[in-house]
Coordinates of C-alpha atoms and ligand atoms in Angstrom, one line a residue:
X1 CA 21.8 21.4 -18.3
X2 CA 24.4 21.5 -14.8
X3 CA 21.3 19.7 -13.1
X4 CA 20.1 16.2 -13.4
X5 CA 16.9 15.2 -12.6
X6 CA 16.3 12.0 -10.3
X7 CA 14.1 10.7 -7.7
X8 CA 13.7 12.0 -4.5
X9 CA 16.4 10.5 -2.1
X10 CA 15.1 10.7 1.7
X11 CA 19.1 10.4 3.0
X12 CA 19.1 13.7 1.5
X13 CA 16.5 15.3 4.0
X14 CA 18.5 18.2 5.1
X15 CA 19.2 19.3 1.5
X16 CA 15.8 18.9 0.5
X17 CA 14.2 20.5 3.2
X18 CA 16.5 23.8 3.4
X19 CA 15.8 23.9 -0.3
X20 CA 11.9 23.8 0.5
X21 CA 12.5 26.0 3.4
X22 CA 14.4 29.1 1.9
X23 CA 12.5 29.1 -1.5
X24 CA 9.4 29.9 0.6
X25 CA 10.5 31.5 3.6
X26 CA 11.1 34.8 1.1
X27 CA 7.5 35.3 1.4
X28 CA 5.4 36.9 4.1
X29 CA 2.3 35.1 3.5
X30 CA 4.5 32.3 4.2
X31 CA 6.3 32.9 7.2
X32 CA 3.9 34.2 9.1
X33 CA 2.0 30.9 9.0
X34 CA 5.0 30.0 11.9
X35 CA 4.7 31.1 15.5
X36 CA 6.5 34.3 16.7
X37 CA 10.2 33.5 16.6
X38 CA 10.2 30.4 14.9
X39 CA 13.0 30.7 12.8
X40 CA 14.1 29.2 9.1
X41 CA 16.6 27.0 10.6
X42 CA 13.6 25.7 12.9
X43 CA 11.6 25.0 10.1
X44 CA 14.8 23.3 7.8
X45 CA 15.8 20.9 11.5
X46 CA 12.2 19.5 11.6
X47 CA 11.4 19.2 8.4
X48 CA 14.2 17.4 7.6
X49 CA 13.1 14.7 10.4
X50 CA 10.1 14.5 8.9
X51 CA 10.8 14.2 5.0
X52 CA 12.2 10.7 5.0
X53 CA 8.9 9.5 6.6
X54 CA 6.9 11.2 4.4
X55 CA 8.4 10.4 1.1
X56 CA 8.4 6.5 1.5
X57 CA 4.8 6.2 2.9
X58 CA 2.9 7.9 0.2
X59 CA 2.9 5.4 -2.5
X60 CA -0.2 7.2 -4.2
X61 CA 2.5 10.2 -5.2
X62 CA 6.0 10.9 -6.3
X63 CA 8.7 12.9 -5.9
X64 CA 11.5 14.5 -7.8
X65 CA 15.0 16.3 -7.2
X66 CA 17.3 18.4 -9.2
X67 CA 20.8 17.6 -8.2
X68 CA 24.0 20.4 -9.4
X69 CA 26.2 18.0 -12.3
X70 CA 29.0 19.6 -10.5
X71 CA 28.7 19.9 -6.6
X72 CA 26.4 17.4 -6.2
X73 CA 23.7 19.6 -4.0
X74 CA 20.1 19.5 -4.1
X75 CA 19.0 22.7 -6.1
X76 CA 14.9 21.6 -6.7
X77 CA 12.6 19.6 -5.7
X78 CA 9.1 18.4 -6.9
X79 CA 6.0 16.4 -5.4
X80 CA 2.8 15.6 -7.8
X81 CA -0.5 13.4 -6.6
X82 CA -1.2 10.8 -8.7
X83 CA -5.2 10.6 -9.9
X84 CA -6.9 8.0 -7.9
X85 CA -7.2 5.4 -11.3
X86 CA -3.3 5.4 -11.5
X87 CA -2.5 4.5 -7.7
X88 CA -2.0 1.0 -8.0
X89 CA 1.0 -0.5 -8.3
X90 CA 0.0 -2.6 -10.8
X91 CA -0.3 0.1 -13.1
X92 CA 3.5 1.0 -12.7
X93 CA 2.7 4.4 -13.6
X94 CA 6.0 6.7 -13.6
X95 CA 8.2 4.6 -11.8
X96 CA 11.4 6.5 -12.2
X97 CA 9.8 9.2 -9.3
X98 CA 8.5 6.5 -7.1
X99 CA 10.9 6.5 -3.8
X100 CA 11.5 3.0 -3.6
X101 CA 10.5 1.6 -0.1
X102 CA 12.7 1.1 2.8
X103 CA 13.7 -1.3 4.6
X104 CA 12.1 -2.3 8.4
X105 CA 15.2 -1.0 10.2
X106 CA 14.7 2.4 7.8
X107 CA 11.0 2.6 8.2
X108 CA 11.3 2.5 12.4
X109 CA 14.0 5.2 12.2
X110 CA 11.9 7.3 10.1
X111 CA 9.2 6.8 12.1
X112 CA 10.6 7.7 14.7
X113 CA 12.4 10.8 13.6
X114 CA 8.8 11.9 12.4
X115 CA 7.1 11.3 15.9
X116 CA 9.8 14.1 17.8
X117 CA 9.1 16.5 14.8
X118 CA 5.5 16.2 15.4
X119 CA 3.3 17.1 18.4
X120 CA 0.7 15.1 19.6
X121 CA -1.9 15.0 18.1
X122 CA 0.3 14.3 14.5
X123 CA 0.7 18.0 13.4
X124 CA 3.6 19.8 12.2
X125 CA 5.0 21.8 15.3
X126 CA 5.2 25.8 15.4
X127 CA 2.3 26.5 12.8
X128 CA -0.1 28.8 13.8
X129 CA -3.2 26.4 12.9
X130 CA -5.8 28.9 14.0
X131 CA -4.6 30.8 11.0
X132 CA -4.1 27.9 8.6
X133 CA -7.7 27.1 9.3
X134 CA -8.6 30.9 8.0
X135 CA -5.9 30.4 5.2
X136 CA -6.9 27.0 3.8
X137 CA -10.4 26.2 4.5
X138 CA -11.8 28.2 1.6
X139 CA -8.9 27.1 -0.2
X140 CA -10.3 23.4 0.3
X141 CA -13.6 24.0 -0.4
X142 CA -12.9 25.7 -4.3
X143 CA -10.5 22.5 -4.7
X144 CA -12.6 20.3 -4.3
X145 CA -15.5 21.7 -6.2
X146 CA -12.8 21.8 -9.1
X147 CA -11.3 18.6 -8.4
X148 CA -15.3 17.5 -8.8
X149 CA -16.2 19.3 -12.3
X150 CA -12.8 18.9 -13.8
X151 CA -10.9 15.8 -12.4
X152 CA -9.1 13.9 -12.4
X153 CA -6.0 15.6 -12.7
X154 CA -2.4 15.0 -12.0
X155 CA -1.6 17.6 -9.2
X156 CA 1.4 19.4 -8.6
X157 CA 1.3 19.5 -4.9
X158 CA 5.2 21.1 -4.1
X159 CA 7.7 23.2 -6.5
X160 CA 10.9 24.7 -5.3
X161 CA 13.7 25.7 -6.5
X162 CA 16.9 26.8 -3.8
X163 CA 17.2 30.8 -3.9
X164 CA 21.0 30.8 -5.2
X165 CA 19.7 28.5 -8.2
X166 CA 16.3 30.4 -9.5
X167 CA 16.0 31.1 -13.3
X168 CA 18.4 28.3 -14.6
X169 CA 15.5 26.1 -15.6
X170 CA 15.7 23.7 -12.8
X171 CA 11.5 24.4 -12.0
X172 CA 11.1 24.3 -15.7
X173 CA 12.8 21.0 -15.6
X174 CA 10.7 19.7 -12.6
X175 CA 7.5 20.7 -14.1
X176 CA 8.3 19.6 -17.9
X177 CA 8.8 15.8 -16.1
X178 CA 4.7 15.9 -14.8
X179 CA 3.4 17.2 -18.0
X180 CA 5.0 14.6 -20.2
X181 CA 3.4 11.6 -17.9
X182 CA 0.4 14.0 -17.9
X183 CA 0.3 14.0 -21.4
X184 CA 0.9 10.2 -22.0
X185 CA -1.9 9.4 -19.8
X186 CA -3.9 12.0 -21.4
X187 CA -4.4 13.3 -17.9
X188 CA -5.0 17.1 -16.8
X189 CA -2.5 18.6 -14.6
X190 CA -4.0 21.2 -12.3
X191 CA -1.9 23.4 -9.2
X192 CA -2.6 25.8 -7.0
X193 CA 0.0 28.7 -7.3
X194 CA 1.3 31.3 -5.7
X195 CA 2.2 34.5 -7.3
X196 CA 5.9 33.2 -7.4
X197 CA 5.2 30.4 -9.3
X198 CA 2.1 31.9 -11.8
X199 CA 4.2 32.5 -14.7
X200 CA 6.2 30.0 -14.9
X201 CA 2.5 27.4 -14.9
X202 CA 1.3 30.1 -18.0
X203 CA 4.3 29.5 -19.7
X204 CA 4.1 25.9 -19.8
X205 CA -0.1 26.1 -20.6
X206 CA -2.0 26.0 -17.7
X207 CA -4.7 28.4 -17.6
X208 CA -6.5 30.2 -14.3
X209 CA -9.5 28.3 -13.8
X210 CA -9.9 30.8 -10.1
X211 CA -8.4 33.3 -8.1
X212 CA -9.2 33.7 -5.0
X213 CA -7.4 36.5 -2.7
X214 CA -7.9 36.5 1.0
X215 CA -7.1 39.6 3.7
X216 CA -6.0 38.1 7.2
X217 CA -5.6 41.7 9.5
X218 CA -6.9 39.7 12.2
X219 CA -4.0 37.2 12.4
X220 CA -1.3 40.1 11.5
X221 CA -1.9 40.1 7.4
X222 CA -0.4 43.4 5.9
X223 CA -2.0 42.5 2.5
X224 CA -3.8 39.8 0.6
X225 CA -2.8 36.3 0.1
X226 CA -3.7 35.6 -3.4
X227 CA -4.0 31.7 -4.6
X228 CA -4.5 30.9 -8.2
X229 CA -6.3 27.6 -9.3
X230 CA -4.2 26.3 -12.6
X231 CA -5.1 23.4 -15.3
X232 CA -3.4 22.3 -18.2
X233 CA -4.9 20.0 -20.6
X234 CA -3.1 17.1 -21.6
X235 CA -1.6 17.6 -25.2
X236 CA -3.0 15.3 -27.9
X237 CA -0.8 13.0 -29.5
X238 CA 0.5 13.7 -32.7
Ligands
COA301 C1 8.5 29.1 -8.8 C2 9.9 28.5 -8.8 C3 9.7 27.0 -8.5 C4 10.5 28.7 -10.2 O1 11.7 28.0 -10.2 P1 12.9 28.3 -11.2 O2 13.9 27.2 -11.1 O3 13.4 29.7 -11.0 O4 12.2 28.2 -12.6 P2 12.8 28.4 -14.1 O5 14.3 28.8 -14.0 O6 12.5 27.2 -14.9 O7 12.0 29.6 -14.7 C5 11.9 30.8 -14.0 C6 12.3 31.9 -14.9 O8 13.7 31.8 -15.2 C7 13.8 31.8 -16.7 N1 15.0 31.0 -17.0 C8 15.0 29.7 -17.2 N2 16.2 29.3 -17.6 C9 17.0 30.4 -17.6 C10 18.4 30.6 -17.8 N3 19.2 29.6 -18.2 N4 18.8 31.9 -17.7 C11 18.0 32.9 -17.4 N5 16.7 32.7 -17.1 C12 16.2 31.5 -17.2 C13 12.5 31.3 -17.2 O9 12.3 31.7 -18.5 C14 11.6 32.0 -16.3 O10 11.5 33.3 -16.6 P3 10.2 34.2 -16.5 O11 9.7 34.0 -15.1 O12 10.6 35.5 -16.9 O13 9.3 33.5 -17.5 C15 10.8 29.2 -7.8 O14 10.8 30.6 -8.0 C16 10.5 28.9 -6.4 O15 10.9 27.9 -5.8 N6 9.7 29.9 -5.7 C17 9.3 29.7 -4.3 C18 8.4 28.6 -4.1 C19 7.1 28.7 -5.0 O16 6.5 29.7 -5.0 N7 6.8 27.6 -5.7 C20 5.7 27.5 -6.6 C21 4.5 27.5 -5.8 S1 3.1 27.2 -6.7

């Protein structure tokens, strides 16, 4: 493999979010969720102030780059939800994707990067959130009926590979790392997927538990958004 796999490193913000950025900003469903003339390098700038926040305050989930052997750049990155039985430390599940804690200094700098990338009342700035509320609130409510009948699960919440760096195996690699602490905690690992990412989750044995597709015309949709809902069961030990 030219990639390594390690865990998420917030001093590597920039990388991590242009990485996150560009993978996605290739689709329309995608982009238009951003105010008129936002642009990608908006999106990269304030997402980057916001990442090192994020990643050291969520203990209950963990995060995972790829990084190039030879350069050294962030290619991938990764963020899964741990199941609410294997949040406490204690429990010391996957500890090689846990971003270690910073120190008080860190924390207020973070902190404070996150407050100017946010507006006021603690949302991301430039998102259309009339539109995300048409977008996601049916989304929310078939999650959590499936979260309900079939949890818990290990969730895949984020997968992206850079643009320049797509069908080497880095999501492959990123995904492989979930479903082996998946399967040694005999968990289920369940994502909701894009088109983009549907056949890679097929390959590696999840199956479409729902689809659900979604026209926006009102909010300047030219077709339908389409979501798929995605479990794997956990593969018995030999
Ligand atoms: C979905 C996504 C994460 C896949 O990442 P990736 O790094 O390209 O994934 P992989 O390289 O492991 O696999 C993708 C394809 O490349 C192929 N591949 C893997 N290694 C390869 C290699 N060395 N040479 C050629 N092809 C290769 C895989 O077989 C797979 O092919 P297939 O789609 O025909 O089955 C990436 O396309 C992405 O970031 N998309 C935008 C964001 C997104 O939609 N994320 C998922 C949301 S649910």
């Amino acid at each position: 493999m030219p990639f390594s796999i390690q865990v998420t490193d917030p001093t590597k913000a920039n990388e991590l979010a242009k990485v996150m950025t560009d993978s996605r900003w290739v689709d329309p469903h995608w982009k238009i969720l951003f105010e008129d003339g936002t642009t990608a390098d908006h999106v990269v700038s304030e997402t980057a102030q916001r990442l090192p926040y994020n990643l050291t305050r969520r203990q209950g989930k963990r995060h995972q780059m790829a990084v190039d052997h030879v350069t050294g750049e962030v290619v991938g990155t990764a963020r899964w939800i741990l199941p609410e039985h294997l949040r406490d430390p204690k429990f010391k599940t996957w500890p090689e994707a846990r971003v270690p804690s910073p120190s008080i200094e860190d924390d207020e700098k973070f902190r404070k990067k996150f407050e100017d990338a946010t507006d006021e009342e603690g949302r991301i700035k430039h998102l259309r959130w009339d539109l995300m509320e048409v977008r996601n609130t049916p989304l929310e409510e078939i999650d959590a009926k499936i979260v309900h009948d079939n949890g818990p699960f290990l969730t895949l919440d984020y997968l992206s590979t850079a643009p320049h760096y797509q069908r080497k195996g880095v999501g492959s690699a990123l995904l492989q790392r979930g479903l082996e602490v998946a399967d040694a905690n005999n968990l289920s690992t369940y994502v909701t997927a894009s088109p983009a990412g549907l056949k890679l989750y097929l390959n590696h044995g999840f199956e479409i538990v729902e689809t659900f597709s979604l026209e926006y015309p009102d909010f300047g949709g030219t077709e339908p958004v389409v979501d798929y809902f995605m479990i794997r069961k956990p593969k018995q030990k030999s």
